Structures are given as C-alpha cells and as structure tokens.
Amino acid sequence: MRKTKDEVIQLAEQFAKQYLEKDPSGHDWWHIHRVRQLALEIARRERADNYVCELAALLHDVADEKLNESKQKGLDKVHDWLMITEDDPSVIDQVMYIISNMSYNGGKNAPLATLEGQVVQDADRLDALGAIGIARTFAYSGWKGQLIYNPEIKENEDGHHSFDKTAIQHFEDKLFKLKDLMNTPYARELAESRHQFMEEYIRQFHKEWNGGHATP
Ligand code: ADP
Ligand code: NI
C-alpha cells in the first residue's frame, strides 16, 4: 500500500536519527532538525514544494562523504532507502539531485537548478552561520583534532606560506563567503545578521588574543 507523505517523513526522521543521532562532528540530529525547519520556512515563502524540501533536508547528511566510506556509498545508501520507502520516482530523482549537488565544494559549483535544491542548500548554509555556526565550527574542529587558532605562518615544502587549518581559519576559508552565495531573498536576509554576529565574534576573539588590543 502506498505510504502517505506524513508516513514517509516520519520514516525519514527515524532513518536520519539512526545514522546521525549522536554524531560529534556538527551533523547531529538537531542540525538536521534545524535545517528542516529553516527549509520549510524558506519553502513557504518561495512557494517551493515543501514535501521535497523537507525530505531532502532530513536525508541530506546521511549521505555526507565525511561520514561514509565514499560519497558514492553514502548516496547509494539514501537511494536504496528511497526506493523502498517512496513510490514516486520523480520525488526520488528530485531528492537525489539535491543531496548529490548541494555541498559547498569551495563555492565553485554552479547554482542548483531546482528551486527546492536552492531552498535546502540555503537552509543548510544558514545553519553554518551565526551563533550556531560558531558552535558547529568548534565542534567539527575538535572532532578533526584541529587547533582553535594558530597565528604563525608556516612554510610548505614548496616554499609557499600558509596558515594551519584551524577553527578560526575556517571563518575566512568558508563561513564569511556564504552570505553572498545565498539563493533566496529570505535566506540572504537571515544570513546578513548571522554574518555580522560572526564578524563581531572574530573581532572580539583577536582582541582577547592580543591582550585586549584591537587588531589594525
Ligand atoms: P554541512 O554539510 O552540514 O553544511 P559540513 O559537513 O560542511 O556541514 O560541516 C559541518 C560543520 O563543520 C559546519 O558548521 C562547517 O562550517 C564546519 N566545518 C566544516 N569544515 C570545517 C573545518 N575544516 N574546520 C572547522 N569547521 C569546519
Ligand atoms: Ni548539513
């Protein structure tokens, strides 16, 4: 018998919890929950398909490359699950398209081709910003074994100078770039204030690091 959308959503919740409930790398169940809430709110404003957005939000990190043997294995896991849970092949295609293509990848990827993809990507990126984004950055960094910060410039074998990959470095590398990459107007608006909060945080961080003096 065909499952209702509500039933599929409930099963997707269980599936995501099974893999991510206690994930220590910033992708625990509550990240999924926040992305889902944000995706539903953005979808409502953009008149996107809320079922596709909610399902993709719930499944997006089950396939994460970092938490699976490979990107393909992660995607296969979600695809296999969708094949036994969701009857509509068009929904399966749409969700697989989103979770296969929404990752940051250095900001080099072309914008997602579907409105639902743009909505879920914005929701996931918003959860990397602001107070929650800061918390997740340090959680991830600890999980990876990175330092909080290292102001010393290092020299590579090929003579190039670089900084260590640290939690603080991640703000420049990625987080401060996200606000200009938002797809939808509402996400851009939310991103703006979260961005400002992170700037304030980084200013204060360097001030404390320098014994109370603001950096030039
Ligand atoms: P998602 O797929 O949920 O957007 P990611 O897997 O890219 O998240 O990262 C999880 C969290 O860890 C995010 O908040 C992200 O900003 C942070 N993060 C990712 N890479 C690094 C890194 N090298 N150093 C510190 N934080 C990171
Ligand atoms: Ni995510």
XYZ file of N, CA and C and ligand atoms in Angstrom:
676
model
N 0.836 -1.201 0.000
C 0.000 0.000 0.000
C 0.873 1.254 0.000
N 0.425 2.231 -0.756
C 1.172 3.490 -0.859
C 1.236 4.210 0.485
N 2.397 4.707 0.812
C 2.536 5.450 2.082
C 2.102 6.898 1.879
N 1.582 7.502 2.938
C 1.273 8.932 2.847
C 2.575 9.713 2.995
N 2.524 10.997 2.610
C 3.720 11.846 2.757
C 4.144 11.912 4.220
N 3.162 12.034 5.118
C 3.487 12.095 6.556
C 4.232 10.842 7.013
N 3.790 9.708 6.507
C 4.464 8.449 6.895
C 5.908 8.413 6.391
N 6.119 8.854 5.144
C 7.480 8.865 4.603
C 8.362 9.817 5.413
N 7.804 10.975 5.767
C 8.577 11.950 6.556
C 8.966 11.337 7.912
N 8.026 10.652 8.529
C 8.332 10.008 9.826
C 9.416 8.952 9.705
N 9.354 8.176 8.624
C 10.385 7.155 8.398
C 11.740 7.806 8.108
N 11.710 8.937 7.397
C 12.961 9.647 7.099
C 13.596 10.184 8.380
N 12.757 10.663 9.285
C 13.257 11.106 10.602
C 13.987 9.969 11.304
N 13.337 8.804 11.341
C 13.945 7.642 12.011
C 15.253 7.247 11.347
N 15.259 7.286 10.013
C 16.447 6.906 9.244
C 17.605 7.859 9.553
N 17.311 9.166 9.553
C 18.354 10.160 9.847
C 18.852 9.997 11.284
N 17.924 9.775 12.213
C 18.324 9.611 13.619
C 19.211 8.392 13.799
N 18.880 7.328 13.095
C 19.645 6.094 13.194
C 21.131 6.339 12.873
N 21.403 7.193 11.875
C 22.796 7.442 11.497
C 23.431 8.628 12.196
N 22.615 9.613 12.574
C 23.200 10.899 12.988
C 22.889 11.315 14.413
N 22.084 10.519 15.115
C 21.598 10.945 16.431
C 22.687 11.582 17.296
N 23.805 10.862 17.435
C 24.849 11.343 18.355
C 26.127 11.725 17.622
N 26.000 12.131 16.366
C 27.188 12.494 15.594
C 27.929 13.644 16.273
N 29.254 13.483 16.489
C 30.000 14.532 17.195
C 30.648 15.566 16.268
N 30.378 15.528 14.974
C 31.104 16.393 14.041
C 30.274 17.576 13.555
N 29.226 17.932 14.313
C 28.409 19.084 13.904
C 27.236 18.700 13.011
N 27.024 17.393 12.815
C 25.892 16.940 11.985
C 24.899 16.110 12.787
N 24.776 16.374 14.074
C 23.869 15.541 14.869
C 22.407 15.816 14.495
N 21.506 15.045 15.075
C 20.095 15.141 14.726
C 19.564 16.570 14.804
N 20.034 17.348 15.759
C 19.477 18.702 15.915
C 19.904 19.630 14.790
N 21.031 19.340 14.143
C 21.374 20.075 12.908
C 20.324 19.752 11.842
N 20.006 18.488 11.702
C 19.021 18.061 10.703
C 17.661 18.717 10.998
N 17.304 18.721 12.259
C 16.035 19.318 12.678
C 15.995 20.819 12.329
N 17.088 21.540 12.628
C 17.107 22.985 12.332
C 17.050 23.232 10.824
N 17.783 22.432 10.050
C 17.788 22.617 8.592
C 16.391 22.349 8.034
N 15.739 21.352 8.574
C 14.381 21.049 8.134
C 13.436 22.219 8.427
N 13.510 22.796 9.636
C 12.628 23.919 9.982
C 12.903 25.123 9.076
N 14.187 25.413 8.873
C 14.545 26.544 8.009
C 14.080 26.286 6.579
N 14.293 25.062 6.092
C 13.908 24.723 4.715
C 12.396 24.884 4.545
N 11.622 24.473 5.535
C 10.159 24.588 5.427
C 9.732 26.055 5.404
N 10.393 26.873 6.201
C 10.040 28.302 6.231
C 10.417 28.992 4.915
N 11.601 28.666 4.396
C 12.016 29.276 3.120
C 11.106 28.757 1.993
N 10.786 27.468 2.037
C 9.921 26.871 1.003
C 8.556 27.555 0.985
N 8.037 27.850 2.157
C 6.727 28.505 2.250
C 6.785 29.874 1.557
N 7.845 30.627 1.838
C 7.963 31.963 1.248
C 8.223 31.923 -0.249
N 8.943 30.900 -0.695
C 9.294 30.792 -2.119
C 8.273 29.976 -2.906
N 7.273 29.472 -2.230
C 6.280 28.572 -2.851
C 6.954 27.370 -3.508
N 7.964 26.841 -2.840
C 8.622 25.616 -3.327
C 7.839 24.414 -2.806
N 8.112 23.246 -3.358
C 7.429 22.007 -2.934
C 7.933 21.624 -1.533
N 7.056 21.787 -0.534
C 7.544 21.603 0.840
C 7.861 20.141 1.167
N 7.197 19.208 0.498
C 7.481 17.796 0.757
C 8.896 17.433 0.281
N 9.239 17.831 -0.943
C 10.583 17.541 -1.473
C 11.647 18.226 -0.609
N 11.379 19.479 -0.199
C 12.359 20.211 0.627
C 12.548 19.523 1.979
N 11.452 19.124 2.604
C 11.560 18.509 3.933
C 12.286 17.165 3.859
N 11.927 16.375 2.853
C 12.554 15.059 2.710
C 14.054 15.196 2.425
N 14.415 16.108 1.534
C 15.840 16.311 1.218
C 16.593 16.836 2.441
N 15.964 17.737 3.195
C 16.624 18.265 4.400
C 16.880 17.133 5.399
N 15.899 16.265 5.575
C 16.060 15.160 6.528
C 17.164 14.187 6.106
N 17.328 14.000 4.800
C 18.261 12.979 4.318
C 19.640 13.533 3.960
N 19.807 14.864 3.926
C 20.982 15.440 3.258
C 22.317 15.020 3.866
N 22.376 14.813 5.167
C 23.681 14.477 5.754
C 23.879 12.982 6.002
N 22.835 12.176 5.775
C 23.031 10.721 5.883
C 24.063 10.295 4.836
N 24.056 11.017 3.693
C 24.958 10.661 2.592
C 26.301 11.378 2.668
N 26.520 12.183 3.715
C 27.737 13.008 3.759
C 29.000 12.173 3.582
N 29.847 12.657 2.691
C 31.113 11.991 2.360
C 31.959 11.710 3.604
N 31.968 12.687 4.530
C 32.823 12.548 5.713
C 32.351 11.436 6.642
N 31.082 11.081 6.549
C 30.521 10.097 7.477
C 30.311 8.735 6.815
N 30.753 8.616 5.566
C 30.623 7.351 4.832
C 31.960 6.971 4.214
N 32.040 5.732 3.740
C 33.291 5.275 3.116
C 33.661 6.121 1.906
N 32.640 6.526 1.157
C 32.870 7.386 -0.009
C 31.572 8.130 -0.287
N 31.667 9.157 -1.137
C 30.474 9.922 -1.496
C 29.443 8.987 -2.152
N 29.934 8.125 -3.071
C 29.019 7.233 -3.790
C 28.311 6.265 -2.841
N 29.065 5.700 -1.889
C 28.443 4.758 -0.941
C 27.349 5.448 -0.128
N 27.620 6.679 0.295
C 26.633 7.448 1.057
C 25.376 7.703 0.236
N 25.580 8.082 -1.026
C 24.423 8.366 -1.891
C 23.636 7.083 -2.182
N 24.353 5.972 -2.373
C 23.672 4.689 -2.619
C 22.789 4.306 -1.436
N 23.310 4.568 -0.233
C 22.556 4.227 0.977
C 21.201 4.956 0.987
N 21.236 6.248 0.657
C 19.998 7.037 0.647
C 19.099 6.599 -0.522
N 19.703 6.343 -1.674
C 18.907 5.932 -2.838
C 18.194 4.604 -2.556
N 18.923 3.641 -1.988
C 18.308 2.341 -1.653
C 17.126 2.541 -0.709
N 17.322 3.408 0.263
C 16.256 3.675 1.237
C 15.041 4.304 0.543
N 15.294 5.273 -0.339
C 14.180 5.927 -1.048
C 13.419 4.929 -1.923
N 14.146 4.003 -2.545
C 13.498 3.033 -3.443
C 12.504 2.141 -2.701
N 12.786 1.865 -1.423
C 11.825 1.024 -0.697
C 10.799 1.851 0.089
N 10.990 3.153 0.162
C 10.110 3.967 1.007
C 9.191 4.893 0.218
N 9.708 5.467 -0.860
C 8.954 6.473 -1.624
C 8.533 5.874 -2.974
N 7.245 5.997 -3.307
C 6.750 5.387 -4.547
C 6.919 6.265 -5.786
N 7.019 7.556 -5.580
C 7.024 8.466 -6.731
C 8.456 8.672 -7.250
N 8.760 8.131 -8.454
C 10.133 8.235 -8.972
C 10.589 9.676 -9.158
N 9.641 10.574 -9.422
C 10.034 11.970 -9.614
C 10.527 12.583 -8.293
N 9.879 12.210 -7.180
C 10.344 12.687 -5.864
C 11.743 12.132 -5.586
N 11.945 10.847 -5.874
C 13.260 10.230 -5.646
C 14.332 10.969 -6.440
N 14.047 11.240 -7.723
C 15.021 11.951 -8.564
C 15.314 13.340 -8.007
N 14.264 14.040 -7.611
C 14.470 15.413 -7.119
C 15.309 15.431 -5.843
N 15.000 14.501 -4.927
C 15.738 14.470 -3.661
C 17.193 14.057 -3.909
N 17.395 13.064 -4.765
C 18.771 12.618 -5.050
C 19.575 13.728 -5.732
N 18.907 14.466 -6.627
C 19.602 15.589 -7.284
C 20.081 16.596 -6.224
N 19.202 16.897 -5.271
C 19.548 17.899 -4.251
C 20.724 17.419 -3.400
N 20.590 16.217 -2.827
C 21.643 15.827 -1.879
C 22.967 15.494 -2.581
N 22.923 15.192 -3.874
C 24.175 14.924 -4.596
C 24.922 16.215 -4.936
N 24.187 17.322 -5.014
C 24.796 18.540 -5.577
C 24.834 19.747 -4.652
N 24.344 19.604 -3.427
C 24.205 20.800 -2.590
C 25.456 21.185 -1.804
N 26.489 20.342 -1.829
C 27.616 20.635 -0.937
C 28.435 21.826 -1.450
N 29.231 22.384 -0.569
C 29.903 23.669 -0.818
C 30.967 23.589 -1.904
N 31.832 22.608 -1.773
C 32.848 22.371 -2.799
C 33.640 23.631 -3.162
N 34.047 24.356 -2.150
C 34.834 25.562 -2.383
C 34.055 26.707 -3.022
N 32.711 26.585 -3.082
C 31.890 27.641 -3.677
C 31.989 27.669 -5.195
N 32.579 26.609 -5.787
C 32.826 26.628 -7.237
C 31.659 26.054 -8.054
N 30.770 25.307 -7.374
C 29.671 24.676 -8.110
C 28.697 25.713 -8.672
N 28.094 25.378 -9.809
C 27.038 26.228 -10.368
C 25.840 26.172 -9.414
N 25.007 27.222 -9.398
C 23.828 27.181 -8.528
C 22.947 25.975 -8.868
N 22.260 25.446 -7.868
C 21.393 24.298 -8.106
C 20.266 24.680 -9.069
N 19.892 23.718 -9.913
C 18.961 24.015 -10.998
C 17.493 24.018 -10.562
N 17.193 23.494 -9.378
C 15.787 23.480 -8.951
C 15.584 24.409 -7.761
N 14.379 24.969 -7.684
C 14.051 25.856 -6.569
C 14.177 25.108 -5.236
N 13.716 23.858 -5.203
C 13.783 23.071 -3.967
C 15.250 22.864 -3.542
N 16.123 22.641 -4.520
C 17.552 22.495 -4.224
C 18.109 23.780 -3.622
N 17.713 24.897 -4.196
C 18.207 26.192 -3.697
C 17.728 26.440 -2.270
N 16.503 26.024 -1.984
C 15.934 26.213 -0.645
C 16.701 25.381 0.381
N 16.911 24.108 0.094
C 17.570 23.218 1.066
C 19.038 23.623 1.241
N 19.674 24.016 0.160
C 21.067 24.464 0.259
C 21.166 25.718 1.136
N 20.254 26.651 0.946
C 20.251 27.856 1.793
C 20.044 27.489 3.261
N 19.121 26.579 3.532
C 18.840 26.195 4.914
C 20.080 25.575 5.558
N 20.758 24.695 4.830
C 21.961 24.038 5.355
C 23.066 25.079 5.597
N 23.204 26.018 4.677
C 24.250 27.041 4.815
C 23.938 27.999 5.956
N 22.660 28.310 6.157
C 22.313 29.202 7.280
C 22.713 28.575 8.611
N 22.618 27.254 8.711
C 22.971 26.580 9.966
C 24.489 26.529 10.177
N 25.253 26.960 9.158
C 26.710 27.074 9.335
C 27.095 28.487 9.780
N 26.101 29.391 9.871
C 26.382 30.795 10.210
C 25.889 31.144 11.607
N 26.305 32.315 12.082
C 25.802 32.857 13.345
C 26.288 32.085 14.553
N 25.565 32.250 15.657
C 25.970 31.632 16.926
C 26.047 30.113 16.790
N 25.075 29.552 16.085
C 25.084 28.096 15.901
C 26.228 27.681 14.990
N 26.465 28.453 13.955
C 27.584 28.161 13.059
C 28.914 28.164 13.808
N 29.077 29.121 14.723
C 30.311 29.182 15.517
C 30.437 27.906 16.362
N 29.363 27.523 17.023
C 29.382 26.310 17.855
C 29.741 25.089 17.015
N 29.130 24.996 15.834
C 29.387 23.825 14.987
C 30.833 23.811 14.485
N 31.366 24.981 14.193
C 32.743 25.058 13.710
C 33.718 24.512 14.756
N 33.492 24.884 16.006
C 34.403 24.389 17.049
C 34.166 22.908 17.350
N 32.924 22.473 17.251
C 32.646 21.044 17.446
C 33.357 20.225 16.354
N 33.200 20.684 15.112
C 33.819 19.973 13.991
C 35.341 19.962 14.134
N 35.860 21.126 14.497
C 37.297 21.289 14.626
C 37.872 20.353 15.693
N 37.190 20.238 16.818
C 37.625 19.331 17.878
C 37.581 17.884 17.401
N 36.527 17.569 16.671
C 36.360 16.206 16.130
C 37.503 15.865 15.178
N 37.950 16.875 14.396
C 39.043 16.677 13.441
C 40.412 16.733 14.101
N 40.469 17.240 15.345
C 41.758 17.396 16.015
C 42.500 18.663 15.627
N 41.775 19.666 15.131
C 42.408 20.935 14.731
C 42.608 21.846 15.942
N 43.581 22.742 15.823
C 43.749 23.773 16.846
C 42.617 24.789 16.757
N 42.413 25.526 17.858
C 41.464 26.648 17.818
C 41.992 27.710 16.840
N 43.264 28.070 17.035
C 43.848 29.134 16.211
C 45.358 29.007 16.263
N 46.025 29.370 15.187
C 47.488 29.425 15.179
C 47.913 30.600 14.308
N 48.407 31.670 14.927
C 48.740 32.861 14.137
C 50.069 32.753 13.396
N 50.819 31.660 13.609
C 52.130 31.573 12.966
C 52.023 31.089 11.528
N 52.701 31.798 10.664
C 52.726 31.396 9.252
C 53.706 30.241 9.105
N 53.280 29.208 8.368
C 54.166 28.058 8.152
C 54.648 28.046 6.709
N 55.819 27.413 6.514
C 56.322 27.291 5.150
C 56.150 25.859 4.659
N 55.515 25.687 3.498
C 55.359 24.342 2.913
C 56.669 23.877 2.306
N 56.667 22.598 1.859
C 57.866 22.064 1.196
C 58.209 22.876 -0.045
N 57.186 23.333 -0.754
C 57.464 24.076 -1.996
C 57.718 25.570 -1.750
N 57.940 25.917 -0.481
C 58.325 27.294 -0.181
C 57.166 28.276 -0.031
N 55.913 27.773 -0.226
C 54.774 28.669 -0.070
C 54.442 28.866 1.402
N 53.915 30.028 1.702
C 53.500 30.291 3.074
C 52.035 29.949 3.255
N 51.722 29.381 4.419
C 50.305 29.103 4.678
C 50.062 29.101 6.176
N 48.803 29.249 6.519
C 48.404 29.109 7.909
C 47.929 27.681 8.139
N 48.025 27.223 9.379
C 47.425 25.933 9.730
C 45.927 25.979 9.492
N 45.357 24.826 9.185
C 43.899 24.748 9.138
C 43.412 24.711 10.582
N 42.775 25.779 11.002
C 42.267 25.860 12.374
C 40.800 26.258 12.325
N 40.166 26.195 13.483
C 38.762 26.610 13.552
C 38.616 28.060 13.096
N 39.504 28.942 13.577
C 39.392 30.358 13.222
C 39.637 30.578 11.730
N 40.556 29.815 11.159
C 40.827 29.932 9.720
C 39.594 29.597 8.875
N 38.766 28.682 9.405
C 37.574 28.251 8.663
C 36.599 29.409 8.383
N 36.613 30.417 9.245
C 35.717 31.566 9.005
C 36.079 32.257 7.698
N 37.386 32.498 7.495
C 37.830 33.138 6.247
C 37.664 32.198 5.057
N 38.039 30.936 5.278
C 38.015 29.976 4.168
C 36.606 29.786 3.612
N 35.627 29.768 4.489
C 34.282 29.428 4.010
C 33.163 30.302 4.578
N 33.100 30.427 5.911
C 31.877 30.985 6.507
C 31.571 32.412 6.061
N 32.612 33.258 5.944
C 32.350 34.641 5.532
C 31.967 34.758 4.053
N 32.124 33.676 3.316
C 31.757 33.722 1.891
C 30.295 33.340 1.666
N 29.699 32.718 2.649
C 28.379 32.106 2.402
C 27.253 33.116 2.180
N 27.329 34.261 2.850
C 26.200 35.204 2.753
C 25.950 35.647 1.299
N 27.026 35.801 0.531
C 26.850 36.227 -0.863
C 26.473 35.075 -1.792
N 26.431 33.866 -1.251
C 26.080 32.711 -2.091
C 24.651 32.225 -1.849
N 23.908 32.950 -1.000
C 22.526 32.521 -0.733
C 21.679 32.651 -2.000
N 20.773 31.697 -2.185
C 19.947 31.667 -3.395
C 18.674 32.483 -3.277
N 18.091 32.517 -2.079
C 16.750 33.099 -1.922
C 16.811 34.377 -1.070
N 15.882 35.303 -1.307
C 15.907 36.588 -0.587
C 15.788 36.437 0.932
N 14.912 35.568 1.387
C 14.732 35.427 2.839
C 15.996 34.878 3.504
N 16.646 33.906 2.850
C 17.889 33.340 3.399
C 18.981 34.409 3.428
N 19.003 35.255 2.394
C 20.008 36.326 2.338
C 19.821 37.279 3.520
N 18.568 37.543 3.815
C 18.244 38.443 4.935
C 18.712 37.826 6.263
N 18.409 36.563 6.489
C 18.841 35.894 7.724
C 20.366 35.795 7.778
N 20.970 35.545 6.615
C 22.433 35.371 6.566
C 23.140 36.669 6.957
N 22.574 37.789 6.568
C 23.197 39.097 6.839
C 23.438 39.297 8.340
N 22.430 39.058 9.165
C 22.622 39.310 10.599
C 23.515 38.236 11.230
N 23.424 37.012 10.748
C 24.312 35.960 11.274
C 25.765 36.263 10.913
N 25.963 36.813 9.707
C 27.305 37.188 9.245
C 27.886 38.282 10.149
N 27.075 39.294 10.421
C 27.552 40.399 11.274
C 27.928 39.910 12.662
N 27.128 38.986 13.182
C 27.419 38.431 14.507
C 28.767 37.700 14.505
N 29.065 36.973 13.448
C 30.356 36.259 13.365
C 31.520 37.240 13.242
N 31.304 38.330 12.494
C 32.365 39.344 12.390
C 32.689 39.928 13.754
N 31.637 40.219 14.512
C 31.799 40.758 15.852
C 32.563 39.749 16.729
N 32.182 38.497 16.610
C 32.836 37.430 17.371
C 34.337 37.348 17.046
N 34.673 37.400 15.763
C 36.082 37.275 15.349
C 36.880 38.507 15.810
N 36.265 39.678 15.742
C 36.929 40.889 16.263
C 37.285 40.719 17.734
N 36.295 40.275 18.507
C 36.498 40.081 19.950
C 37.551 39.002 20.210
N 37.519 37.942 19.410
C 38.492 36.843 19.559
C 39.916 37.385 19.432
N 40.162 38.155 18.369
C 41.517 38.667 18.142
C 41.909 39.695 19.195
N 40.937 40.443 19.643
C 41.203 41.425 20.698
C 41.692 40.714 21.960
N 40.996 39.674 22.349
C 41.402 38.911 23.546
C 42.759 38.238 23.320
N 42.941 37.716 22.114
C 44.196 37.032 21.785
C 45.366 38.005 21.934
N 45.126 39.256 21.554
C 46.178 40.269 21.606
C 46.211 41.025 22.930
N 45.733 40.399 23.957
C 45.803 41.003 25.286
C 44.949 42.250 25.430
N 43.828 42.296 24.707
C 42.894 43.404 24.910
C 43.004 44.505 23.881
N 43.944 44.345 22.907
C 44.077 45.391 21.893
C 43.412 44.974 20.591
N 42.639 45.888 20.005
C 42.036 45.596 18.709
C 43.158 45.482 17.676
N 42.952 44.588 16.690
C 43.958 44.453 15.626
C 43.711 45.536 14.587
N 44.769 45.948 13.868
C 44.579 47.017 12.874
C 43.610 46.591 11.778
P 27.041 20.663 6.285
O 27.201 19.618 5.223
O 26.036 20.311 7.299
O 26.877 22.046 5.739
P 29.865 20.383 6.729
O 29.979 18.924 6.667
O 30.443 21.167 5.612
O 28.369 20.790 7.040
O 30.486 20.866 8.096
C 29.875 20.685 9.339
C 30.149 21.876 10.224
O 31.545 21.967 10.463
C 29.756 23.203 9.574
O 29.272 24.078 10.550
C 31.042 23.700 8.970
O 31.107 25.091 8.875
C 32.071 23.161 9.929
N 33.324 22.830 9.243
C 33.495 22.216 8.056
N 34.806 22.107 7.734
C 35.485 22.674 8.779
C 36.881 22.866 9.081
N 37.835 22.457 8.277
N 37.192 23.484 10.253
C 36.230 23.892 11.110
N 34.898 23.732 10.888
C 34.531 23.128 9.737
Ni 24.100 19.668 6.830
